[in-house]
Amino acid sequence: MIEFTIISWIMALLVIGAAIYAIETKDLLSSAIAAGVASLVVSIMFLILQAPDVAITEASIGAGLTMAIFVYAIGKTGRWEK
Amino acid sequence: MMWPEYVTVAALISIGLYGVMAKKNLMKIFIAISLMETGVNLLLITIGYIPEGTAPIENGNFVKYVDPLPQALVLTAIVIGLSVTALALTLLIRYHSKTGTLEYRRGMKW
Amino acid sequence: MRKVAAIVIASAFFAILLISFYQIPQSGYSGSEYYYSNPITGSHANESVPSHYISGTKNETGAVNAVTAIVVEYRGFDTLGEVTVLFTAATGVAFLLHKGKGGKKRAEANLILREGSKLVLPFILLAGAYIFIHGHLTPGGGFPGGAVIASGFLLMMLSYPKFFMKEKPVSITESFAGITFAVIGLLGLLFASSFLENFLPLGNAGYLLSAGIIPVIYIAIGFKVGSELSSIADKFKEVQK
């Protein structure tokens, strides 16, 4: 089980780093992509927590469709945060 | 205890809270809200986890399963979250086409 | 100033959350009788809600996947409500976004993306259909399967600037799936005792044609979620500035 603990800590650091980057960067496009990365890593966490149904849903919705909708909306409104 | 997951949940929720409080750009605020939503979903799944349990699909060999109820709730909550985000972004696009900006108006926020 | 205050409040919230997570009792530990203590299959002593779901899934609903049994059978009414929320949000998006006239020229995607996505699309659709048809046997179901189908169409939208969902087939699929869900619920009222109750034979657990109404409802949900999510993505693509 110790390998799973190490993998979980690495993924936790990835998620936290991606979330901080998503909030702090001035570029809204990379912000949306960083939020999608956090979502994707969280879906692997769901898989380790024995929730395969939720992992499939989160991988295709959280990392795919949500990010695409954000990217389309950013394309309509403007990329840079003042 | 599942400390990596709990630390992730706490970090996601508080980072999202910071984003909602400190940022002025509405797109940034929606991204922060969707991060918080991910954190809440992860919290529900983590509470339902049982050490050495397997996924709740019966196959006759295992006797210990994780709790299926939070998984069923989160499964639908993710889809609902996407549709709510889409509606919010729609309103944001309309706001942008009316005012030409994504910022809060002065005085609307502390 | 505002930033510093926000950082202080967020860090305090982080500490409070960690302290309260420390208080959560260990799952599977039978300390308090209010806490779900023993979700072990077959054990009916100290029966709690999750352990009833786990032990009763096979006999009561005929499904193997307990999550599917909860979403469609035990809490099917809740799922009907969530599908309604999804429908309302998709309607709101379609109502508020103006449809563009296609005046702006978009850049073409490169050759590899165009041909590759054309090649991959049938397999993505097949995977989505597999996921929602086998929802009662394997992980997955209508919501993930519909999302996979929608992401396949999203791939086409990304690689072809002129690819649009045709409005009529999408709305017909969506309405037909929603009506199927409601009609099966009403048939449960007719043939069994209550709304959304199972009235088809359960069959052998573990086979494709088993579990009564669960596969039918999940196929309807899959079509509905897939068409709604792809029409939302399509509306976001079409809208003009």
Short mmCIF file of C-alpha atoms in Angstrom, two decimals:
data_model
loop_
_atom_site.label_atom_id
_atom_site.label_comp_id
_atom_site.label_asym_id
_atom_site.label_seq_id
_atom_site.Cartn_x
_atom_site.Cartn_y
_atom_site.Cartn_z
CA MET A 1 0.00 0.00 0.00
CA ILE A 2 3.00 2.31 0.46
CA GLU A 3 3.33 2.80 -3.31
CA PHE A 4 -0.24 4.01 -3.47
CA THR A 5 0.46 6.47 -0.68
CA ILE A 6 3.48 7.87 -2.52
CA ILE A 7 1.53 8.11 -5.80
CA SER A 8 -1.33 9.81 -3.97
CA TRP A 9 1.00 12.41 -2.46
CA ILE A 10 2.55 13.12 -5.86
CA MET A 11 -0.91 13.55 -7.35
CA ALA A 12 -1.99 15.76 -4.47
CA LEU A 13 0.98 18.05 -5.11
CA LEU A 14 0.17 18.10 -8.84
CA VAL A 15 -3.44 19.06 -8.18
CA ILE A 16 -2.50 21.79 -5.71
CA GLY A 17 0.14 23.20 -8.03
CA ALA A 18 -2.24 23.21 -10.99
CA ALA A 19 -4.96 24.87 -8.91
CA ILE A 20 -2.62 27.62 -7.66
CA TYR A 21 -1.37 28.22 -11.19
CA ALA A 22 -4.95 28.34 -12.49
CA ILE A 23 -5.83 31.06 -10.00
CA GLU A 24 -2.66 33.11 -10.16
CA THR A 25 -1.82 33.32 -13.88
CA LYS A 26 -2.89 36.32 -15.92
CA ASP A 27 -3.55 34.25 -19.04
CA LEU A 28 -7.12 32.97 -18.88
CA LEU A 29 -6.48 30.29 -21.50
CA SER A 30 -3.70 28.64 -19.50
CA SER A 31 -5.84 29.10 -16.42
CA ALA A 32 -8.63 27.01 -17.97
CA ILE A 33 -6.15 24.39 -19.14
CA ALA A 34 -4.59 24.18 -15.66
CA ALA A 35 -8.05 23.65 -14.17
CA GLY A 36 -8.55 20.82 -16.68
CA VAL A 37 -5.24 19.26 -15.63
CA ALA A 38 -6.30 19.38 -11.97
CA SER A 39 -9.57 17.72 -12.94
CA LEU A 40 -7.77 14.97 -14.86
CA VAL A 41 -5.45 14.16 -11.95
CA VAL A 42 -8.44 14.12 -9.59
CA SER A 43 -10.04 11.54 -11.87
CA ILE A 44 -7.02 9.27 -11.35
CA MET A 45 -7.50 9.80 -7.61
CA PHE A 46 -11.10 8.62 -8.01
CA LEU A 47 -9.78 5.48 -9.67
CA ILE A 48 -7.43 4.81 -6.75
CA LEU A 49 -10.33 5.41 -4.34
CA GLN A 50 -12.20 2.54 -6.07
CA ALA A 51 -14.76 4.70 -7.85
CA PRO A 52 -14.38 3.73 -11.53
CA ASP A 53 -17.80 5.11 -12.57
CA VAL A 54 -16.95 8.54 -11.21
CA ALA A 55 -13.47 8.37 -12.72
CA ILE A 56 -14.85 7.85 -16.25
CA THR A 57 -17.32 10.70 -15.81
CA GLU A 58 -14.78 13.10 -14.38
CA ALA A 59 -12.20 12.32 -17.05
CA SER A 60 -14.57 12.96 -19.92
CA ILE A 61 -16.54 15.84 -18.42
CA GLY A 62 -14.20 17.62 -16.02
CA ALA A 63 -11.12 17.39 -18.19
CA GLY A 64 -12.75 17.37 -21.61
CA LEU A 65 -16.03 19.17 -21.97
CA THR A 66 -15.69 21.74 -19.18
CA MET A 67 -12.31 22.81 -20.47
CA ALA A 68 -13.61 23.01 -24.04
CA ILE A 69 -16.54 25.18 -22.98
CA PHE A 70 -14.21 27.47 -21.03
CA VAL A 71 -11.88 27.72 -24.01
CA TYR A 72 -14.75 28.58 -26.37
CA ALA A 73 -16.04 31.22 -23.94
CA ILE A 74 -12.56 32.71 -23.55
CA GLY A 75 -12.29 32.84 -27.32
CA LYS A 76 -15.49 34.88 -27.40
CA THR A 77 -14.58 37.28 -24.61
CA GLY A 78 -10.85 37.88 -24.52
CA ARG A 79 -7.77 36.11 -23.35
CA TRP A 80 -5.94 38.36 -20.94
CA GLU A 81 -6.93 39.34 -17.44
CA LYS A 82 -6.12 42.96 -16.68
CA MET B 1 -6.56 8.03 7.19
CA MET B 2 -6.54 9.17 3.61
CA TRP B 3 -4.36 12.22 4.17
CA PRO B 4 -3.31 12.95 0.57
CA GLU B 5 -6.93 13.12 -0.53
CA TYR B 6 -8.03 15.18 2.47
CA VAL B 7 -5.19 17.66 1.98
CA THR B 8 -6.13 17.94 -1.71
CA VAL B 9 -9.76 18.59 -0.80
CA ALA B 10 -8.86 21.29 1.72
CA ALA B 11 -6.43 22.91 -0.69
CA LEU B 12 -8.87 22.90 -3.62
CA ILE B 13 -11.68 24.38 -1.57
CA SER B 14 -9.55 27.09 0.03
CA ILE B 15 -7.75 27.98 -3.23
CA GLY B 16 -11.16 28.31 -4.87
CA LEU B 17 -12.35 30.46 -1.99
CA TYR B 18 -9.29 32.68 -2.37
CA GLY B 19 -9.98 33.02 -6.08
CA VAL B 20 -13.60 33.97 -5.52
CA MET B 21 -12.63 36.55 -2.91
CA ALA B 22 -9.54 38.14 -4.42
CA LYS B 23 -10.09 38.13 -8.18
CA LYS B 24 -12.07 40.67 -10.14
CA ASN B 25 -12.29 38.87 -13.46
CA LEU B 26 -15.55 36.94 -13.72
CA MET B 27 -14.02 34.17 -15.87
CA LYS B 28 -11.40 33.64 -13.17
CA ILE B 29 -14.13 33.44 -10.56
CA PHE B 30 -15.96 30.76 -12.54
CA ILE B 31 -12.76 28.75 -12.87
CA ALA B 32 -12.30 29.04 -9.09
CA ILE B 33 -15.86 27.85 -8.52
CA SER B 34 -15.33 24.82 -10.74
CA LEU B 35 -12.17 23.98 -8.77
CA MET B 36 -14.18 24.12 -5.53
CA GLU B 37 -16.75 21.83 -7.10
CA THR B 38 -14.06 19.28 -7.91
CA GLY B 39 -12.89 19.50 -4.31
CA VAL B 40 -16.34 18.82 -2.91
CA ASN B 41 -16.80 15.81 -5.20
CA LEU B 42 -13.44 14.43 -4.09
CA LEU B 43 -14.43 14.93 -0.44
CA LEU B 44 -17.62 12.89 -0.85
CA ILE B 45 -15.80 10.02 -2.57
CA THR B 46 -13.02 10.06 0.04
CA ILE B 47 -15.47 9.79 2.93
CA GLY B 48 -17.09 6.79 1.27
CA TYR B 49 -13.77 4.99 0.88
CA ILE B 50 -12.98 2.01 3.07
CA PRO B 51 -9.39 0.79 3.42
CA GLU B 52 -8.84 -2.32 1.29
CA GLY B 53 -12.37 -2.15 -0.08
CA THR B 54 -13.06 -2.81 -3.73
CA ALA B 55 -15.30 -1.05 -6.21
CA PRO B 56 -19.02 -1.79 -5.56
CA ILE B 57 -19.41 -4.26 -8.43
CA GLU B 58 -20.36 -7.66 -7.17
CA ASN B 59 -18.16 -10.48 -8.39
CA GLY B 60 -18.44 -13.07 -5.66
CA ASN B 61 -14.84 -13.09 -4.51
CA PHE B 62 -14.56 -9.98 -2.41
CA VAL B 63 -16.48 -9.31 0.75
CA LYS B 64 -15.60 -5.69 1.40
CA TYR B 65 -16.91 -2.94 -0.86
CA VAL B 66 -16.59 0.81 -0.68
CA ASP B 67 -19.74 2.84 -0.07
CA PRO B 68 -21.70 3.14 -3.35
CA LEU B 69 -24.02 5.95 -2.25
CA PRO B 70 -21.57 8.91 -2.51
CA GLN B 71 -20.41 7.57 -5.86
CA ALA B 72 -23.97 7.63 -7.19
CA LEU B 73 -24.44 11.18 -5.91
CA VAL B 74 -21.16 12.46 -7.35
CA LEU B 75 -21.82 10.77 -10.71
CA THR B 76 -24.84 12.96 -11.30
CA ALA B 77 -23.35 16.00 -9.54
CA ILE B 78 -20.50 16.18 -12.09
CA VAL B 79 -22.92 16.31 -15.02
CA ILE B 80 -25.09 18.90 -13.30
CA GLY B 81 -21.97 20.93 -12.51
CA LEU B 82 -21.06 21.02 -16.19
CA SER B 83 -24.50 22.24 -17.22
CA VAL B 84 -24.53 24.91 -14.52
CA THR B 85 -21.08 26.08 -15.61
CA ALA B 86 -22.32 26.26 -19.20
CA LEU B 87 -25.28 28.39 -18.16
CA ALA B 88 -23.01 30.70 -16.15
CA LEU B 89 -20.63 31.10 -19.09
CA THR B 90 -23.58 31.87 -21.34
CA LEU B 91 -24.61 34.70 -19.05
CA LEU B 92 -20.99 35.84 -18.97
CA ILE B 93 -20.82 35.99 -22.78
CA ARG B 94 -24.02 38.07 -22.82
CA TYR B 95 -22.57 40.37 -20.12
CA HIS B 96 -19.42 40.80 -22.15
CA SER B 97 -21.33 41.65 -25.31
CA LYS B 98 -23.36 44.26 -23.39
CA THR B 99 -20.57 45.95 -21.42
CA GLY B 100 -17.40 44.99 -23.27
CA THR B 101 -15.61 43.92 -20.10
CA LEU B 102 -15.29 40.94 -17.81
CA GLU B 103 -14.61 42.89 -14.64
CA TYR B 104 -16.89 43.53 -11.76
CA ARG B 105 -18.31 47.00 -11.68
CA ARG B 106 -16.83 49.30 -9.06
CA GLY B 107 -18.67 48.97 -5.79
CA MET B 108 -20.09 45.55 -6.49
CA LYS B 109 -17.31 43.92 -4.52
CA TRP B 110 -15.40 44.66 -1.32
CA MET C 1 -5.06 44.92 0.91
CA ARG C 2 -7.93 42.87 -0.44
CA LYS C 3 -5.48 40.19 -1.54
CA VAL C 4 -3.85 39.94 1.89
CA ALA C 5 -7.23 39.64 3.60
CA ALA C 6 -8.28 36.95 1.13
CA ILE C 7 -5.06 35.00 1.74
CA VAL C 8 -5.57 35.17 5.52
CA ILE C 9 -9.19 34.03 5.29
CA ALA C 10 -8.37 31.22 2.86
CA SER C 11 -5.51 29.93 5.02
CA ALA C 12 -7.72 29.98 8.10
CA PHE C 13 -10.35 28.06 6.14
CA PHE C 14 -7.69 25.53 5.07
CA ALA C 15 -6.66 24.96 8.69
CA ILE C 16 -10.28 24.60 9.82
CA LEU C 17 -10.97 22.09 7.07
CA LEU C 18 -7.91 20.00 8.00
CA ILE C 19 -8.85 20.03 11.67
CA SER C 20 -12.39 18.93 10.89
CA PHE C 21 -11.18 16.18 8.54
CA TYR C 22 -9.02 14.92 11.40
CA GLN C 23 -12.22 14.40 13.40
CA ILE C 24 -13.90 12.23 10.75
CA PRO C 25 -14.13 8.70 12.12
CA GLN C 26 -12.30 6.02 10.22
CA SER C 27 -14.56 4.32 7.69
CA GLY C 28 -15.35 0.73 8.49
CA TYR C 29 -14.73 1.26 12.16
CA SER C 30 -17.78 0.33 14.19
CA GLY C 31 -17.55 2.96 16.86
CA SER C 32 -20.82 4.79 16.69
CA GLU C 33 -24.14 3.28 15.77
CA TYR C 34 -25.09 6.37 13.82
CA TYR C 35 -22.15 5.98 11.55
CA TYR C 36 -22.47 3.43 8.78
CA SER C 37 -20.28 0.83 10.28
CA ASN C 38 -20.21 -2.45 8.48
CA PRO C 39 -20.88 -2.56 4.76
CA ILE C 40 -19.99 -6.22 4.43
CA THR C 41 -22.03 -8.25 2.03
CA GLY C 42 -24.38 -10.79 3.49
CA SER C 43 -24.18 -9.42 7.00
CA HIS C 44 -27.59 -8.19 8.01
CA ALA C 45 -26.59 -7.43 11.57
CA ASN C 46 -26.61 -3.69 12.28
CA GLU C 47 -28.13 -2.99 8.90
CA SER C 48 -27.36 0.46 7.56
CA VAL C 49 -28.36 2.08 4.29
CA PRO C 50 -25.11 1.46 2.33
CA SER C 51 -24.85 -2.13 3.46
CA HIS C 52 -28.45 -2.69 2.45
CA TYR C 53 -27.67 -1.27 -0.98
CA ILE C 54 -24.64 -3.50 -1.35
CA SER C 55 -26.22 -6.70 -0.13
CA GLY C 56 -29.59 -6.16 -1.79
CA THR C 57 -28.44 -5.01 -5.22
CA LYS C 58 -28.24 -8.47 -6.79
CA ASN C 59 -31.46 -9.88 -5.38
CA GLU C 60 -33.68 -6.82 -5.51
CA THR C 61 -32.68 -5.22 -8.78
CA GLY C 62 -30.77 -7.89 -10.72
CA ALA C 63 -27.90 -5.50 -11.45
CA VAL C 64 -24.31 -6.25 -10.55
CA ASN C 65 -23.03 -2.70 -10.30
CA ALA C 66 -24.34 -1.19 -7.06
CA VAL C 67 -23.84 2.40 -8.23
CA THR C 68 -26.08 1.81 -11.25
CA ALA C 69 -28.69 0.17 -9.05
CA ILE C 70 -28.75 3.24 -6.81
CA VAL C 71 -28.83 5.78 -9.62
CA VAL C 72 -31.58 4.11 -11.66
CA GLU C 73 -33.53 1.93 -9.29
CA TYR C 74 -33.32 3.01 -5.65
CA ARG C 75 -33.10 6.72 -6.42
CA GLY C 76 -34.55 6.83 -9.90
CA PHE C 77 -36.84 9.72 -9.08
CA ASP C 78 -33.83 11.81 -8.08
CA THR C 79 -32.19 10.96 -11.40
CA LEU C 80 -35.31 12.07 -13.26
CA GLY C 81 -35.00 15.41 -11.46
CA GLU C 82 -31.34 15.74 -12.38
CA VAL C 83 -32.10 15.01 -16.03
CA THR C 84 -34.69 17.79 -15.82
CA VAL C 85 -32.05 20.16 -14.43
CA LEU C 86 -29.77 19.25 -17.33
CA PHE C 87 -32.58 19.87 -19.80
CA THR C 88 -33.35 23.25 -18.23
CA ALA C 89 -29.72 24.33 -18.38
CA ALA C 90 -29.41 23.26 -22.03
CA THR C 91 -32.59 25.19 -22.83
CA GLY C 92 -31.21 28.25 -21.08
CA VAL C 93 -27.97 28.06 -23.04
CA ALA C 94 -29.83 27.69 -26.32
CA PHE C 95 -32.15 30.56 -25.41
CA LEU C 96 -29.46 33.03 -24.40
CA LEU C 97 -26.82 32.47 -27.04
CA HIS C 98 -27.38 34.06 -30.41
CA LYS C 99 -26.77 31.81 -33.33
CA GLY C 100 -24.03 33.17 -35.54
CA LYS C 101 -24.29 33.55 -39.26
CA GLY C 102 -20.88 32.03 -39.87
CA GLY C 103 -19.32 35.26 -41.06
CA LYS C 104 -15.95 34.86 -39.40
CA LYS C 105 -13.45 32.57 -41.03
CA ARG C 106 -11.74 30.09 -38.78
CA ALA C 107 -8.36 28.55 -39.32
CA GLU C 108 -8.39 24.99 -40.61
CA ALA C 109 -6.90 22.29 -38.41
CA ASN C 110 -3.95 20.44 -39.85
CA LEU C 111 -4.19 17.27 -41.90
CA ILE C 112 -3.27 14.81 -39.17
CA LEU C 113 -5.91 16.11 -36.77
CA ARG C 114 -8.61 16.18 -39.45
CA GLU C 115 -8.03 12.68 -40.82
CA GLY C 116 -7.24 11.21 -37.40
CA SER C 117 -10.42 12.53 -35.83
CA LYS C 118 -12.45 11.22 -38.77
CA LEU C 119 -10.85 7.84 -38.21
CA VAL C 120 -11.33 7.82 -34.44
CA LEU C 121 -14.91 9.13 -34.23
CA PRO C 122 -16.71 5.78 -34.83
CA PHE C 123 -14.64 4.10 -32.17
CA ILE C 124 -15.39 6.86 -29.65
CA LEU C 125 -19.11 6.54 -30.39
CA LEU C 126 -18.86 2.75 -30.05
CA ALA C 127 -17.06 3.09 -26.70
CA GLY C 128 -19.75 5.48 -25.46
CA ALA C 129 -22.52 3.11 -26.53
CA TYR C 130 -20.73 0.20 -24.87
CA ILE C 131 -20.40 2.18 -21.66
CA PHE C 132 -24.09 2.99 -21.41
CA ILE C 133 -25.43 -0.35 -22.62
CA HIS C 134 -23.34 -2.28 -20.08
CA GLY C 135 -24.05 0.13 -17.25
CA HIS C 136 -25.51 -2.54 -15.00
CA LEU C 137 -22.57 -4.91 -15.44
CA THR C 138 -19.41 -2.81 -15.67
CA PRO C 139 -18.38 0.63 -14.41
CA GLY C 140 -20.13 3.34 -16.37
CA GLY C 141 -23.68 4.03 -17.37
CA GLY C 142 -25.74 6.68 -19.04
CA PHE C 143 -23.98 9.76 -17.69
CA PRO C 144 -20.38 8.72 -18.52
CA GLY C 145 -21.44 7.15 -21.83
CA GLY C 146 -23.28 10.28 -22.90
CA ALA C 147 -20.27 12.38 -21.93
CA VAL C 148 -17.97 10.18 -24.00
CA ILE C 149 -20.27 10.53 -27.02
CA ALA C 150 -20.38 14.30 -26.56
CA SER C 151 -16.58 14.45 -26.39
CA GLY C 152 -16.42 12.54 -29.68
CA PHE C 153 -18.58 15.18 -31.34
CA LEU C 154 -16.48 17.85 -29.63
CA LEU C 155 -13.40 16.39 -31.32
CA MET C 156 -15.13 16.76 -34.69
CA MET C 157 -16.07 20.35 -33.86
CA LEU C 158 -12.46 21.13 -32.97
CA SER C 159 -10.98 19.68 -36.13
CA TYR C 160 -13.57 20.85 -38.68
CA PRO C 161 -14.55 24.54 -38.49
CA LYS C 162 -17.69 23.89 -40.48
CA PHE C 163 -18.91 20.88 -38.52
CA PHE C 164 -22.18 21.72 -36.80
CA MET C 165 -24.67 19.49 -35.07
CA LYS C 166 -27.90 19.37 -37.06
CA GLU C 167 -30.51 20.82 -34.77
CA LYS C 168 -33.47 18.68 -35.66
CA PRO C 169 -32.04 15.16 -35.13
CA VAL C 170 -30.42 16.28 -31.89
CA SER C 171 -33.64 17.70 -30.46
CA ILE C 172 -35.65 14.69 -31.64
CA THR C 173 -33.20 12.29 -29.95
CA GLU C 174 -33.25 14.34 -26.78
CA SER C 175 -37.05 14.55 -26.56
CA PHE C 176 -37.50 10.89 -27.44
CA ALA C 177 -35.05 9.81 -24.73
CA GLY C 178 -36.71 12.01 -22.12
CA ILE C 179 -40.16 10.72 -23.06
CA THR C 180 -38.87 7.13 -22.83
CA PHE C 181 -37.68 7.74 -19.28
CA ALA C 182 -41.00 9.24 -18.17
CA VAL C 183 -43.11 6.62 -19.98
CA ILE C 184 -41.20 3.75 -18.37
CA GLY C 185 -41.85 5.37 -15.02
CA LEU C 186 -45.55 5.60 -15.80
CA LEU C 187 -45.62 1.97 -16.99
CA GLY C 188 -44.21 1.05 -13.60
CA LEU C 189 -47.22 2.81 -12.12
CA LEU C 190 -49.47 0.72 -14.37
CA PHE C 191 -47.93 -2.76 -14.12
CA ALA C 192 -46.28 -2.58 -10.70
CA SER C 193 -47.22 -0.54 -7.67
CA SER C 194 -45.31 2.73 -7.92
CA PHE C 195 -43.63 5.20 -10.26
CA LEU C 196 -40.38 3.90 -11.79
CA GLU C 197 -40.79 0.49 -10.22
CA ASN C 198 -39.36 -2.47 -12.04
CA PHE C 199 -41.97 -4.39 -14.03
CA LEU C 200 -39.75 -6.42 -16.36
CA PRO C 201 -38.28 -9.81 -15.37
CA LEU C 202 -34.96 -9.57 -13.56
CA GLY C 203 -33.23 -12.37 -15.42
CA ASN C 204 -29.86 -13.84 -14.50
CA ALA C 205 -27.59 -11.35 -12.83
CA GLY C 206 -24.47 -10.79 -14.88
CA TYR C 207 -26.05 -11.17 -18.31
CA LEU C 208 -26.66 -8.33 -20.73
CA LEU C 209 -30.42 -8.84 -20.81
CA SER C 210 -31.05 -8.68 -17.12
CA ALA C 211 -31.95 -6.23 -14.38
CA GLY C 212 -35.36 -5.32 -15.81
CA ILE C 213 -35.77 -1.65 -16.65
CA ILE C 214 -32.23 -0.56 -15.69
CA PRO C 215 -30.60 -1.00 -19.15
CA VAL C 216 -33.57 0.62 -20.91
CA ILE C 217 -33.50 3.68 -18.68
CA TYR C 218 -29.74 3.95 -18.84
CA ILE C 219 -29.79 3.80 -22.65
CA ALA C 220 -32.37 6.62 -22.64
CA ILE C 221 -30.22 8.65 -20.22
CA GLY C 222 -27.16 8.02 -22.39
CA PHE C 223 -28.85 9.37 -25.51
CA LYS C 224 -30.26 12.33 -23.60
CA VAL C 225 -27.00 13.33 -21.91
CA GLY C 226 -25.02 12.82 -25.11
CA SER C 227 -27.31 14.93 -27.27
CA GLU C 228 -27.68 17.66 -24.64
CA LEU C 229 -23.98 18.02 -23.90
CA SER C 230 -23.04 18.03 -27.58
CA SER C 231 -25.71 20.63 -28.33
CA ILE C 232 -24.34 22.80 -25.47
CA ALA C 233 -20.82 22.54 -26.91
CA ASP C 234 -22.21 23.28 -30.37
CA LYS C 235 -23.99 26.42 -29.15
CA PHE C 236 -20.77 27.63 -27.56
CA LYS C 237 -18.96 27.08 -30.83
CA GLU C 238 -21.53 28.83 -32.99
CA VAL C 239 -22.04 32.00 -30.98
CA GLN C 240 -20.77 35.28 -32.39
CA LYS C 241 -19.07 37.94 -30.36
#
